[in-house]
Short mmCIF file of C-alpha atoms in Angstrom, two decimals:
data_model
loop_
_atom_site.label_atom_id
_atom_site.label_comp_id
_atom_site.label_asym_id
_atom_site.label_seq_id
_atom_site.Cartn_x
_atom_site.Cartn_y
_atom_site.Cartn_z
CA MET A 1 -150.19 -197.88 -162.15
CA LYS A 2 -147.90 -200.51 -163.70
CA ARG A 3 -147.58 -202.23 -160.33
CA LEU A 4 -151.36 -202.37 -159.97
CA VAL A 5 -151.83 -203.97 -163.40
CA VAL A 6 -149.14 -206.58 -162.72
CA PHE A 7 -150.57 -207.59 -159.35
CA MET A 8 -154.10 -207.61 -160.69
CA VAL A 9 -153.16 -209.94 -163.53
CA LEU A 10 -151.30 -212.23 -161.09
CA LEU A 11 -154.26 -212.18 -158.70
CA VAL A 12 -156.81 -213.10 -161.37
CA ALA A 13 -154.49 -215.76 -162.80
CA ALA A 14 -153.92 -217.31 -159.37
CA THR A 15 -157.61 -217.19 -158.41
CA PHE A 16 -158.76 -219.00 -161.52
CA GLY A 17 -155.62 -220.98 -162.37
CA LEU A 18 -154.52 -222.39 -159.01
CA ALA A 19 -156.89 -225.34 -159.33
CA GLN A 20 -155.03 -226.38 -162.50
CA THR A 21 -151.62 -226.45 -160.81
CA ARG A 22 -151.99 -229.91 -159.31
CA PRO A 23 -148.88 -231.32 -161.12
CA LEU A 24 -146.78 -228.47 -159.72
CA PHE A 25 -147.86 -228.96 -156.10
CA ALA A 26 -147.78 -232.75 -156.49
CA ALA A 27 -144.13 -232.45 -157.50
CA MET A 28 -143.38 -230.06 -154.64
CA PHE A 29 -145.17 -232.12 -152.00
CA PRO A 30 -145.01 -235.79 -153.20
CA ALA A 31 -146.16 -237.09 -149.78
CA LEU A 32 -149.57 -235.41 -150.00
CA ASP A 33 -152.61 -237.27 -151.35
CA ARG A 34 -154.40 -234.04 -152.21
CA PRO A 35 -151.89 -231.37 -153.08
CA VAL A 36 -154.49 -228.80 -154.25
CA TYR A 37 -157.38 -227.47 -152.17
CA VAL A 38 -160.57 -228.47 -153.95
CA GLN A 39 -163.27 -228.32 -151.22
CA ASP A 40 -164.28 -224.86 -152.49
CA SER A 41 -163.37 -223.02 -155.66
CA PHE A 42 -160.71 -220.38 -155.03
CA ALA A 43 -162.90 -217.88 -156.83
CA ALA A 44 -165.70 -218.47 -154.33
CA LEU A 45 -163.28 -218.09 -151.41
CA MET A 46 -161.87 -214.90 -152.95
CA LEU A 47 -165.37 -213.47 -153.35
CA ALA A 48 -166.32 -214.35 -149.76
CA HIS A 49 -163.06 -212.88 -148.47
CA LEU A 50 -163.60 -209.69 -150.44
CA ALA A 51 -167.15 -209.40 -149.15
CA LEU A 52 -166.05 -209.80 -145.53
CA VAL A 53 -163.19 -207.29 -145.96
CA GLY A 54 -165.43 -204.91 -147.88
CA VAL A 55 -168.20 -204.85 -145.29
CA SER A 56 -165.94 -204.67 -142.24
CA SER A 57 -163.61 -202.08 -143.79
CA LEU A 58 -166.50 -199.93 -144.89
CA ILE A 59 -167.91 -199.93 -141.36
CA ALA A 60 -164.45 -199.28 -139.86
CA ILE A 61 -163.88 -196.36 -142.26
CA VAL A 62 -167.28 -194.79 -141.62
CA VAL A 63 -166.94 -195.24 -137.85
CA GLY A 64 -163.29 -194.10 -137.79
CA ILE A 65 -163.82 -190.99 -139.90
CA GLY A 66 -167.11 -190.22 -138.17
CA ILE A 67 -165.64 -190.38 -134.66
CA GLY A 68 -162.54 -188.54 -135.89
CA ILE A 69 -164.69 -185.68 -137.12
CA LEU A 70 -166.83 -185.62 -133.97
CA VAL A 71 -163.93 -185.46 -131.52
CA THR A 72 -162.22 -182.66 -133.45
CA ARG A 73 -165.37 -180.46 -133.27
CA ARG A 74 -165.57 -178.05 -130.39
CA ALA A 75 -168.48 -179.95 -128.83
CA GLY A 76 -166.70 -183.30 -129.03
CA LEU A 77 -163.25 -182.20 -127.96
CA ALA A 78 -163.72 -183.66 -124.48
CA PHE A 79 -164.11 -187.16 -125.95
CA ARG A 80 -160.98 -187.09 -128.05
CA GLY A 81 -158.79 -188.75 -125.40
CA ILE A 82 -161.30 -191.50 -124.68
CA ALA A 83 -161.84 -192.20 -128.37
CA GLU A 84 -158.12 -192.48 -129.02
CA THR A 85 -157.60 -194.75 -126.01
CA LEU A 86 -160.49 -197.05 -126.95
CA ALA A 87 -159.30 -197.31 -130.53
CA ALA A 88 -155.75 -198.05 -129.38
CA MET A 89 -157.07 -200.76 -127.07
CA GLY A 90 -159.03 -202.15 -130.01
CA GLN A 91 -155.80 -202.63 -131.85
CA THR A 92 -153.74 -204.10 -129.03
CA PHE A 93 -156.50 -206.67 -128.56
CA PRO A 94 -155.68 -209.58 -130.90
CA PRO A 95 -158.57 -210.31 -133.32
CA VAL A 96 -158.44 -213.95 -132.27
CA ALA A 97 -159.24 -212.87 -128.73
CA VAL A 98 -162.17 -210.78 -129.96
CA LEU A 99 -163.45 -213.81 -131.83
CA ALA A 100 -162.99 -215.99 -128.74
CA ILE A 101 -165.12 -213.54 -126.74
CA ALA A 102 -167.64 -212.91 -129.51
CA VAL A 103 -168.42 -216.54 -130.32
CA PRO A 104 -169.91 -217.52 -126.92
CA VAL A 105 -172.02 -214.36 -127.05
CA MET A 106 -173.12 -214.37 -130.68
CA GLY A 107 -172.35 -217.85 -131.85
CA PHE A 108 -170.39 -218.84 -134.93
CA GLY A 109 -170.76 -216.98 -138.18
CA THR A 110 -170.19 -213.74 -139.98
CA MET A 111 -171.36 -211.33 -137.27
CA PRO A 112 -168.59 -211.95 -134.72
CA ALA A 113 -166.05 -211.90 -137.54
CA VAL A 114 -167.25 -208.55 -138.85
CA ILE A 115 -167.25 -207.09 -135.34
CA ALA A 116 -163.71 -208.29 -134.62
CA LEU A 117 -162.44 -206.88 -137.91
CA VAL A 118 -164.20 -203.55 -137.41
CA ILE A 119 -162.77 -203.13 -133.90
CA TYR A 120 -159.35 -203.95 -135.26
CA GLY A 121 -159.64 -201.68 -138.29
CA VAL A 122 -161.00 -198.49 -136.70
CA LEU A 123 -157.77 -197.30 -135.07
CA PRO A 124 -155.65 -196.41 -138.11
CA VAL A 125 -158.59 -194.60 -139.70
CA LEU A 126 -159.48 -192.75 -136.49
CA GLN A 127 -155.89 -191.82 -135.69
CA ASN A 128 -155.23 -190.47 -139.16
CA THR A 129 -158.55 -188.64 -139.33
CA ILE A 130 -157.71 -186.84 -136.08
CA ALA A 131 -154.14 -186.17 -137.22
CA GLY A 132 -155.27 -184.95 -140.65
CA LEU A 133 -157.99 -182.65 -139.32
CA SER A 134 -155.76 -181.28 -136.55
CA GLY A 135 -153.05 -180.68 -139.13
CA VAL A 136 -155.12 -178.08 -140.99
CA SER A 137 -153.39 -174.82 -140.20
CA ALA A 138 -155.15 -172.56 -137.72
CA PRO A 139 -154.96 -169.43 -139.93
CA VAL A 140 -156.62 -171.30 -142.81
CA ARG A 141 -159.46 -172.40 -140.54
CA GLU A 142 -159.72 -168.92 -139.01
CA ALA A 143 -159.81 -167.31 -142.46
CA ALA A 144 -162.59 -169.66 -143.54
CA ARG A 145 -164.65 -168.91 -140.44
CA GLY A 146 -163.97 -165.20 -140.67
CA MET A 147 -165.12 -165.07 -144.28
CA GLY A 148 -168.47 -166.60 -143.44
CA PHE A 149 -168.05 -170.34 -143.99
CA GLY A 150 -170.46 -172.12 -141.64
CA PRO A 151 -169.17 -175.10 -139.61
CA LEU A 152 -170.28 -177.64 -142.25
CA ARG A 153 -168.63 -175.70 -145.06
CA VAL A 154 -165.39 -175.34 -143.10
CA LEU A 155 -165.41 -179.12 -142.67
CA ALA A 156 -166.47 -180.11 -146.18
CA LEU A 157 -164.68 -177.46 -148.24
CA VAL A 158 -161.54 -176.83 -146.21
CA GLU A 159 -160.73 -179.36 -143.49
CA LEU A 160 -161.65 -182.65 -145.17
CA PRO A 161 -160.00 -181.87 -148.54
CA LEU A 162 -156.81 -180.81 -146.78
CA ALA A 163 -156.87 -183.86 -144.49
CA THR A 164 -157.69 -186.34 -147.28
CA PRO A 165 -154.13 -187.53 -147.99
CA VAL A 166 -153.56 -188.32 -144.29
CA ILE A 167 -156.98 -189.96 -143.89
CA LEU A 168 -156.45 -192.00 -147.04
CA ALA A 169 -153.13 -193.28 -145.65
CA GLY A 170 -154.99 -194.47 -142.53
CA VAL A 171 -157.68 -196.15 -144.62
CA ARG A 172 -154.97 -197.89 -146.61
CA VAL A 173 -153.30 -199.31 -143.49
CA SER A 174 -156.68 -200.37 -142.10
CA VAL A 175 -157.79 -202.17 -145.26
CA ILE A 176 -154.46 -203.92 -145.82
CA ILE A 177 -154.36 -205.17 -142.22
CA ASN A 178 -157.99 -206.22 -142.60
CA ILE A 179 -157.23 -208.34 -145.68
CA GLY A 180 -154.69 -210.34 -143.71
CA THR A 181 -156.69 -210.50 -140.50
CA ALA A 182 -159.91 -211.57 -142.25
CA ALA A 183 -158.30 -214.97 -142.92
CA ILE A 184 -158.58 -215.66 -139.16
CA ALA A 185 -162.37 -215.37 -139.45
CA SER A 186 -162.41 -218.88 -140.83
CA THR A 187 -161.80 -220.09 -137.24
CA VAL A 188 -165.41 -219.16 -136.48
CA GLY A 189 -166.76 -220.80 -139.59
CA VAL A 190 -166.72 -217.96 -142.10
CA LYS A 191 -165.59 -218.85 -145.58
CA THR A 192 -162.50 -216.83 -146.42
CA LEU A 193 -159.15 -217.37 -148.06
CA GLY A 194 -158.04 -218.40 -144.57
CA LEU A 195 -159.94 -221.66 -144.88
CA PRO A 196 -157.26 -223.51 -146.89
CA ILE A 197 -154.64 -222.13 -144.50
CA LEU A 198 -156.47 -223.38 -141.38
CA LEU A 199 -157.28 -226.76 -142.91
CA GLY A 200 -153.71 -227.05 -144.13
CA LEU A 201 -152.33 -226.24 -140.67
CA SER A 202 -154.57 -228.75 -138.88
CA ALA A 203 -154.00 -231.48 -141.46
CA ALA A 204 -150.29 -230.81 -141.91
CA ASN A 205 -150.95 -229.95 -145.56
CA THR A 206 -148.37 -227.28 -146.36
CA ALA A 207 -149.62 -227.03 -149.96
CA TYR A 208 -153.04 -225.77 -148.76
CA VAL A 209 -151.33 -223.22 -146.50
CA LEU A 210 -149.23 -221.98 -149.41
CA GLN A 211 -152.22 -221.68 -151.74
CA GLY A 212 -154.28 -219.72 -149.23
CA ALA A 213 -151.37 -217.50 -148.26
CA LEU A 214 -150.48 -216.81 -151.89
CA LEU A 215 -153.98 -215.54 -152.63
CA VAL A 216 -154.22 -213.43 -149.44
CA GLY A 217 -150.79 -211.96 -150.18
CA LEU A 218 -151.60 -211.15 -153.79
CA LEU A 219 -154.91 -209.58 -152.77
CA ALA A 220 -153.15 -207.36 -150.21
CA LEU A 221 -150.51 -206.30 -152.74
CA THR A 222 -153.14 -205.54 -155.39
CA VAL A 223 -155.26 -203.43 -153.05
CA ASP A 224 -152.15 -201.66 -151.76
CA ALA A 225 -151.14 -200.83 -155.33
CA ALA A 226 -154.66 -199.52 -155.95
CA PHE A 227 -154.33 -197.19 -152.94
CA ASP A 228 -151.01 -196.06 -154.31
CA VAL A 229 -152.69 -195.05 -157.56
CA ALA A 230 -155.50 -193.31 -155.64
CA ALA A 231 -153.03 -191.43 -153.42
CA ARG A 232 -151.22 -190.09 -156.46
CA ALA A 233 -154.41 -188.96 -158.16
CA MET B 1 -170.69 -147.92 -139.13
CA ILE B 2 -169.37 -149.79 -136.07
CA ASP B 3 -170.12 -148.88 -132.46
CA PHE B 4 -168.91 -150.48 -129.24
CA ASP B 5 -170.85 -149.64 -126.13
CA GLY B 6 -169.40 -150.71 -122.77
CA VAL B 7 -167.91 -153.91 -124.17
CA ALA B 8 -165.93 -156.24 -121.90
CA LYS B 9 -164.26 -159.56 -122.44
CA ALA B 10 -162.26 -161.79 -120.12
CA PHE B 11 -160.36 -164.98 -120.88
CA ASP B 12 -159.91 -167.40 -117.98
CA GLY B 13 -160.81 -164.66 -115.51
CA ARG B 14 -158.28 -162.20 -116.94
CA ALA B 15 -159.88 -159.06 -118.34
CA VAL B 16 -158.66 -158.50 -121.89
CA VAL B 17 -161.09 -155.75 -122.86
CA GLN B 18 -162.78 -153.51 -120.27
CA ASP B 19 -165.54 -150.94 -120.60
CA PHE B 20 -164.64 -150.37 -124.21
CA ASN B 21 -166.39 -147.71 -126.29
CA LEU B 22 -165.64 -146.97 -129.90
CA HIS B 23 -167.28 -145.23 -132.81
CA VAL B 24 -165.98 -145.95 -136.28
CA ALA B 25 -167.61 -143.64 -138.82
CA ASP B 26 -168.67 -144.75 -142.30
CA GLY B 27 -165.62 -144.50 -144.58
CA ALA B 28 -163.14 -144.13 -141.70
CA PHE B 29 -159.78 -145.88 -141.59
CA CYS B 30 -159.51 -146.83 -137.94
CA ALA B 31 -156.22 -148.19 -136.59
CA LEU B 32 -156.33 -150.09 -133.31
CA ILE B 33 -152.83 -149.88 -131.92
CA GLY B 34 -151.24 -151.26 -128.79
CA ALA B 35 -148.66 -153.65 -127.46
CA SER B 36 -149.22 -157.42 -127.41
CA GLY B 37 -152.01 -158.23 -124.98
CA SER B 38 -153.61 -154.81 -125.26
CA GLY B 39 -156.78 -156.46 -126.54
CA LYS B 40 -156.68 -155.03 -130.05
CA SER B 41 -157.16 -158.34 -131.88
CA THR B 42 -159.89 -159.38 -129.47
CA ILE B 43 -161.76 -156.16 -130.24
CA LEU B 44 -161.45 -156.78 -133.98
CA ARG B 45 -162.61 -160.37 -133.66
CA MET B 46 -165.65 -159.31 -131.67
CA MET B 47 -166.77 -157.21 -134.64
CA ASN B 48 -167.35 -160.29 -136.82
CA ARG B 49 -168.31 -162.46 -133.83
CA LEU B 50 -165.32 -164.76 -133.96
CA ILE B 51 -165.28 -163.84 -130.26
CA GLU B 52 -168.42 -163.08 -128.26
CA PRO B 53 -168.26 -160.24 -125.69
CA ASP B 54 -169.08 -160.92 -122.04
CA ALA B 55 -170.82 -157.57 -121.63
CA GLY B 56 -171.84 -154.53 -123.67
CA ARG B 57 -173.25 -154.04 -127.12
CA ILE B 58 -171.64 -153.96 -130.56
CA ARG B 59 -173.59 -152.43 -133.39
CA PHE B 60 -172.84 -152.76 -137.07
CA ALA B 61 -174.70 -150.37 -139.42
CA GLY B 62 -177.15 -149.72 -136.61
CA GLN B 63 -177.92 -153.37 -135.84
CA ASP B 64 -176.81 -155.24 -132.74
CA VAL B 65 -174.44 -157.92 -134.07
CA ALA B 66 -175.78 -160.33 -131.44
CA ASP B 67 -179.07 -160.30 -133.39
CA LEU B 68 -177.38 -161.19 -136.67
CA ASP B 69 -176.41 -164.64 -137.90
CA PRO B 70 -172.61 -164.77 -137.43
CA THR B 71 -172.01 -166.53 -140.75
CA LEU B 72 -174.09 -164.04 -142.73
CA LEU B 73 -172.57 -161.13 -140.78
CA ARG B 74 -169.04 -162.25 -141.70
CA ARG B 75 -169.92 -162.33 -145.39
CA ARG B 76 -170.60 -158.59 -145.14
CA MET B 77 -167.20 -157.95 -143.56
CA GLY B 78 -163.94 -158.60 -145.38
CA TYR B 79 -161.40 -160.25 -143.10
CA VAL B 80 -157.63 -160.25 -143.57
CA ILE B 81 -155.21 -161.94 -141.17
CA GLN B 82 -151.45 -161.74 -140.82
CA SER B 83 -150.59 -165.03 -142.49
CA ALA B 84 -153.20 -164.47 -145.25
CA GLY B 85 -154.73 -167.90 -144.50
CA LEU B 86 -155.22 -168.72 -148.18
CA PHE B 87 -156.74 -172.12 -148.91
CA PRO B 88 -153.73 -174.15 -150.08
CA HIS B 89 -155.84 -176.60 -152.13
CA TRP B 90 -157.53 -173.85 -154.18
CA SER B 91 -156.13 -171.73 -156.98
CA VAL B 92 -155.59 -168.01 -156.42
CA ALA B 93 -158.69 -167.20 -158.48
CA ARG B 94 -160.84 -169.64 -156.52
CA ASN B 95 -159.50 -168.22 -153.25
CA ILE B 96 -160.49 -164.72 -154.31
CA ALA B 97 -163.90 -166.00 -155.38
CA ALA B 98 -164.57 -167.74 -152.05
CA VAL B 99 -167.18 -165.35 -150.67
CA PRO B 100 -168.89 -164.71 -154.04
CA ALA B 101 -169.23 -168.51 -154.28
CA LEU B 102 -170.87 -168.57 -150.83
CA LEU B 103 -173.23 -165.85 -151.97
CA GLY B 104 -174.12 -167.80 -155.10
CA TRP B 105 -172.84 -165.36 -157.71
CA ASP B 106 -172.97 -166.65 -161.28
CA ARG B 107 -169.82 -167.59 -163.14
CA ALA B 108 -169.54 -164.54 -165.36
CA ARG B 109 -170.00 -162.08 -162.53
CA THR B 110 -167.50 -163.93 -160.33
CA GLN B 111 -164.87 -164.10 -163.07
CA ALA B 112 -165.27 -160.42 -163.84
CA ARG B 113 -164.93 -159.54 -160.16
CA VAL B 114 -161.80 -161.72 -159.74
CA ALA B 115 -160.19 -160.05 -162.75
CA GLU B 116 -161.13 -156.62 -161.42
CA LEU B 117 -159.62 -157.34 -158.00
CA MET B 118 -156.43 -158.79 -159.41
CA THR B 119 -156.00 -155.56 -161.34
CA LEU B 120 -156.80 -153.47 -158.24
CA LEU B 121 -154.17 -155.35 -156.18
CA ARG B 122 -151.69 -155.30 -159.11
CA LEU B 123 -151.55 -159.08 -159.36
CA ASP B 124 -150.39 -160.63 -162.63
CA PRO B 125 -153.51 -162.22 -164.22
CA ALA B 126 -151.40 -165.33 -164.93
CA LEU B 127 -151.28 -165.93 -161.15
CA GLY B 128 -155.01 -166.73 -161.19
CA ARG B 129 -154.27 -170.37 -161.82
CA ALA B 130 -151.34 -170.58 -159.36
CA ARG B 131 -151.59 -172.30 -155.99
CA PRO B 132 -150.89 -170.25 -152.84
CA HIS B 133 -147.60 -172.06 -152.15
CA GLU B 134 -146.22 -170.65 -155.40
CA LEU B 135 -146.72 -167.05 -154.22
CA SER B 136 -144.30 -164.75 -152.40
CA GLY B 137 -145.38 -163.39 -149.00
CA GLY B 138 -146.36 -160.07 -150.52
CA GLN B 139 -148.34 -161.69 -153.34
CA ALA B 140 -150.11 -163.98 -150.87
CA GLN B 141 -151.19 -160.99 -148.78
CA ARG B 142 -152.36 -159.14 -151.91
CA VAL B 143 -154.52 -162.19 -152.67
CA GLY B 144 -155.69 -162.14 -149.04
CA VAL B 145 -156.81 -158.51 -149.41
CA ALA B 146 -158.42 -159.22 -152.79
CA ARG B 147 -160.30 -162.15 -151.28
CA ALA B 148 -161.56 -159.97 -148.43
CA LEU B 149 -162.78 -157.33 -150.89
CA ALA B 150 -164.35 -159.81 -153.31
CA ALA B 151 -168.00 -159.51 -152.34
CA ASP B 152 -167.73 -155.74 -151.90
CA PRO B 153 -168.16 -155.88 -148.11
CA ASP B 154 -169.30 -152.90 -146.06
CA VAL B 155 -166.16 -152.97 -143.94
CA LEU B 156 -162.70 -154.46 -144.10
CA LEU B 157 -161.31 -155.96 -140.89
CA MET B 158 -157.53 -156.40 -140.95
CA ASP B 159 -155.53 -158.09 -138.19
CA GLU B 160 -151.88 -157.05 -138.56
CA PRO B 161 -152.11 -157.81 -142.27
CA PHE B 162 -148.60 -156.66 -143.12
CA GLY B 163 -146.87 -157.78 -139.92
CA ALA B 164 -145.10 -160.72 -141.49
CA LEU B 165 -143.77 -158.91 -144.55
CA ASP B 166 -140.33 -157.43 -145.18
CA PRO B 167 -140.11 -153.60 -144.96
CA ILE B 168 -140.08 -153.00 -148.72
CA THR B 169 -143.04 -155.27 -149.44
CA ARG B 170 -144.85 -153.83 -146.44
CA ALA B 171 -144.37 -150.26 -147.66
CA ALA B 172 -145.68 -151.22 -151.10
CA LEU B 173 -148.78 -152.86 -149.63
CA GLN B 174 -149.38 -149.96 -147.26
CA ALA B 175 -149.37 -147.60 -150.24
CA GLU B 176 -151.72 -150.00 -152.04
CA LEU B 177 -154.11 -150.07 -149.10
CA ALA B 178 -154.08 -146.27 -148.80
CA ARG B 179 -154.95 -146.08 -152.49
CA ILE B 180 -157.73 -148.67 -152.14
CA HIS B 181 -159.17 -146.74 -149.20
CA ARG B 182 -159.07 -143.52 -151.22
CA GLU B 183 -160.70 -145.17 -154.23
CA THR B 184 -163.35 -147.32 -152.54
CA ARG B 185 -164.04 -145.22 -149.42
CA LYS B 186 -164.55 -148.46 -147.54
CA THR B 187 -164.61 -148.44 -143.76
CA ILE B 188 -161.43 -150.16 -142.61
CA VAL B 189 -160.55 -151.35 -139.11
CA PHE B 190 -156.89 -152.18 -138.91
CA VAL B 191 -155.00 -153.79 -136.03
CA THR B 192 -151.29 -153.03 -135.79
CA HIS B 193 -148.52 -152.51 -133.29
CA ASP B 194 -146.59 -150.28 -135.67
CA MET B 195 -147.24 -146.60 -134.88
CA ASP B 196 -145.73 -145.37 -138.14
CA GLU B 197 -148.08 -147.65 -140.06
CA ALA B 198 -151.07 -146.40 -138.06
CA LEU B 199 -150.12 -142.74 -138.50
CA GLN B 200 -149.49 -143.13 -142.19
CA LEU B 201 -152.69 -145.00 -143.06
CA ALA B 202 -155.39 -144.19 -140.55
CA THR B 203 -157.85 -141.33 -140.23
CA GLN B 204 -158.60 -142.43 -136.65
CA VAL B 205 -156.02 -143.90 -134.28
CA VAL B 206 -157.16 -145.74 -131.15
CA VAL B 207 -154.32 -146.36 -128.70
CA LEU B 208 -155.00 -149.30 -126.39
CA GLU B 209 -153.43 -150.51 -123.18
CA ASP B 210 -154.63 -153.46 -121.12
CA GLY B 211 -157.97 -153.49 -122.91
CA ARG B 212 -158.71 -149.80 -122.32
CA VAL B 213 -158.61 -146.81 -124.66
CA LEU B 214 -155.74 -144.45 -123.87
CA GLN B 215 -156.59 -142.07 -126.69
CA ASP B 216 -158.91 -142.06 -129.69
CA THR B 217 -158.26 -139.27 -132.17
CA SER B 218 -156.83 -138.23 -135.54
CA PRO B 219 -153.15 -138.96 -136.30
CA ALA B 220 -152.18 -135.26 -136.28
CA ASP B 221 -153.93 -134.64 -132.96
CA LEU B 222 -152.35 -137.75 -131.47
CA LEU B 223 -148.89 -136.47 -132.35
CA ALA B 224 -149.58 -132.88 -131.30
CA HIS B 225 -151.46 -133.66 -128.10
CA PRO B 226 -150.71 -137.11 -126.69
CA ALA B 227 -153.16 -137.64 -123.84
CA ASN B 228 -150.58 -138.92 -121.37
CA ALA B 229 -147.03 -140.18 -120.97
CA GLY B 230 -148.06 -143.67 -122.07
CA VAL B 231 -149.32 -142.46 -125.42
CA GLY B 232 -146.36 -140.10 -125.68
CA ALA B 233 -143.98 -143.03 -125.32
CA PHE B 234 -145.90 -144.91 -127.97
CA VAL B 235 -145.78 -142.14 -130.56
CA GLY B 236 -142.12 -141.49 -129.84
CA ARG B 237 -140.72 -138.49 -127.97
CA LEU B 238 -137.73 -137.44 -130.03
CA ASP B 239 -139.00 -137.85 -133.58
CA ARG B 240 -142.55 -136.65 -133.01
CA GLY B 241 -141.82 -133.51 -135.04
CA LEU B 242 -140.69 -135.58 -137.98
CA LYS B 243 -143.76 -137.77 -137.70
CA LEU B 244 -145.95 -134.68 -137.77
CA LEU B 245 -144.17 -133.52 -140.90
CA SER B 246 -144.76 -136.91 -142.52
CA LEU B 247 -148.53 -136.38 -142.17
CA LEU B 248 -148.27 -133.13 -144.12
CA ALA B 249 -148.31 -133.09 -147.92
CA ILE B 250 -145.66 -130.80 -149.43
CA THR B 251 -148.39 -128.93 -151.29
CA GLU B 252 -149.72 -127.62 -147.97
CA ARG B 253 -146.59 -125.53 -147.44
CA LEU B 254 -146.33 -124.22 -150.99
CA GLU B 255 -145.09 -120.67 -151.60
CA PRO B 256 -145.22 -119.01 -155.00
CA GLY B 257 -142.31 -119.00 -157.44
CA ALA B 258 -139.45 -121.40 -158.24
CA ASP B 259 -136.51 -121.50 -155.86
CA GLY B 260 -133.89 -124.22 -155.38
CA PRO B 261 -133.56 -127.84 -156.65
CA GLU B 262 -136.68 -129.59 -157.96
CA VAL B 263 -138.76 -132.19 -156.09
CA PRO B 264 -142.03 -133.85 -157.13
CA ASP B 265 -145.32 -132.55 -155.67
CA ASP B 266 -146.59 -135.91 -154.29
CA ILE B 267 -144.13 -136.23 -151.39
CA ASP B 268 -144.68 -135.34 -147.73
CA CYS B 269 -142.93 -132.56 -145.81
CA ARG B 270 -140.69 -135.02 -143.97
CA SER B 271 -139.24 -136.22 -147.27
CA ALA B 272 -138.82 -132.58 -148.34
CA LEU B 273 -136.88 -131.83 -145.14
CA SER B 274 -134.75 -134.89 -145.71
CA ARG B 275 -134.01 -133.70 -149.23
CA MET B 276 -133.01 -130.24 -147.94
CA ILE B 277 -130.58 -131.80 -145.45
CA GLU B 278 -129.18 -134.07 -148.13
CA LEU B 279 -128.61 -131.19 -150.59
CA SER B 280 -127.67 -128.62 -147.90
CA VAL B 281 -130.31 -126.13 -149.16
CA ASP B 282 -133.23 -124.42 -147.41
CA ARG B 283 -135.49 -124.10 -150.44
CA LEU B 284 -136.92 -126.64 -152.91
CA THR B 285 -138.82 -126.07 -156.13
CA VAL B 286 -141.97 -128.22 -156.33
CA VAL B 287 -142.91 -129.53 -159.79
CA ASP B 288 -145.81 -131.72 -160.92
CA VAL B 289 -145.49 -134.87 -163.04
CA THR B 290 -145.34 -132.86 -166.27
CA GLY B 291 -142.44 -130.77 -164.93
CA GLN B 292 -144.62 -127.72 -164.45
CA VAL B 293 -143.43 -125.56 -161.51
CA ARG B 294 -146.06 -125.39 -158.76
CA GLY B 295 -144.09 -123.22 -156.37
CA HIS B 296 -141.44 -123.74 -153.74
CA VAL B 297 -141.13 -124.77 -150.08
CA ALA B 298 -138.82 -123.10 -147.61
CA LEU B 299 -137.27 -124.53 -144.44
CA ALA B 300 -138.97 -121.82 -142.38
CA GLY B 301 -142.31 -122.85 -143.89
CA LEU B 302 -141.78 -126.49 -142.85
CA MET B 303 -140.92 -125.41 -139.31
CA ARG B 304 -144.20 -123.56 -138.96
CA SER B 305 -146.37 -126.30 -137.55
#
């Protein structure tokens, strides 16, 4: 809890205060004409980044948990191998490559970015959903069935609650990776905290790179601390 | 209460249960006994449709179970398994109240029932708030039995419920179950591979081998007249006489008048014989709990079978 508060304060301070740190970056990088990124407000970038992460993570979580539940049901058992393989492929595929393929098909913009992030984010959720649901002990499941819990009740009252810690760990990994990966979406013209980083890299402006990276890093740490609090609850 | 009519079941082409017929009367305590792979668990699990038979009919209280909704059917049958299978994320009280919750009982009725069952199973009321992982094996199985009895089911199905317990805890729970059967008169179907357990608890013993019935009779008849060598081996050749004695209450061999050292009147004849050997006497005075003399038993009387 303490960690969460500290990171949150730092994150808010950096988001709204970074624009006022010109003297600091000017001193650090005296060769740069514009030592602080001013093309967009950091708050606007943070909001856009959060929106992109929020939407893509939400889809990845729903898809990951949904497929995880389906392939652990008796009817879906046959698809478990395929689902795991596809999700694993999704993660070995670099998001940049997904973007490179998506852009010619769908053009620049938010859609290809969301798709790339979803594909990338499904695996940890799916893997942990399968692991968590399979980890529910057979006697517990048998007792539930034998007492007259229908399939939905077994899932909702027994399997999911028991699998929640494992599933939550997968969601945590997925979201944290997503926060970092979302920065790449700026290569296809989406406004994210990656924008200062990309501009900084192409214009040899290390100060921009630092500012973008600082915010992405703080956001990841804050969200991770929030998951920590949730996992302990 | 439960009838099997020509039931068969095969797994992967291997017949596990073949042409199986069984009648379990209302209020009976039926033990299904056999070695591993004899099909006894499969038979039990067909009763509440956790397994569907390939052929034949199973009737429960006159109705074909195939016509009943499996989920609703199971709520009318208590089910106890070897490892208890308690829900680890629920308190003991909530575990016991699982089926009443499914049936939509109100809070007051559920709480009263949970308290009643914890008393019946001799569970400390303070354990109601405990989680299953805090319980000993014996306590967990007591909760398992309480949970199965919660909604006052018509029958109790038990799959080697005491198999994982140490001998002392097992004996205590066996005595508890015998008492519950006496008090509630519930029909119980009990799977075990322990002949002593079956003989001690059951009113009907069904000996199984390779999915067929070797013998289906009362414990005393099984001991006195094993149908064939297979059953004979199962009930034990050398100590069959002692087992017969253990089915006999000491009060059934009572003769008038006090004679010899005192023993209580709630023991079986096998324990009486053991006591005679221990004390090197051939007569024991039988007294009730108040110390009142009820009579005596003689060695010759025990021998008369």
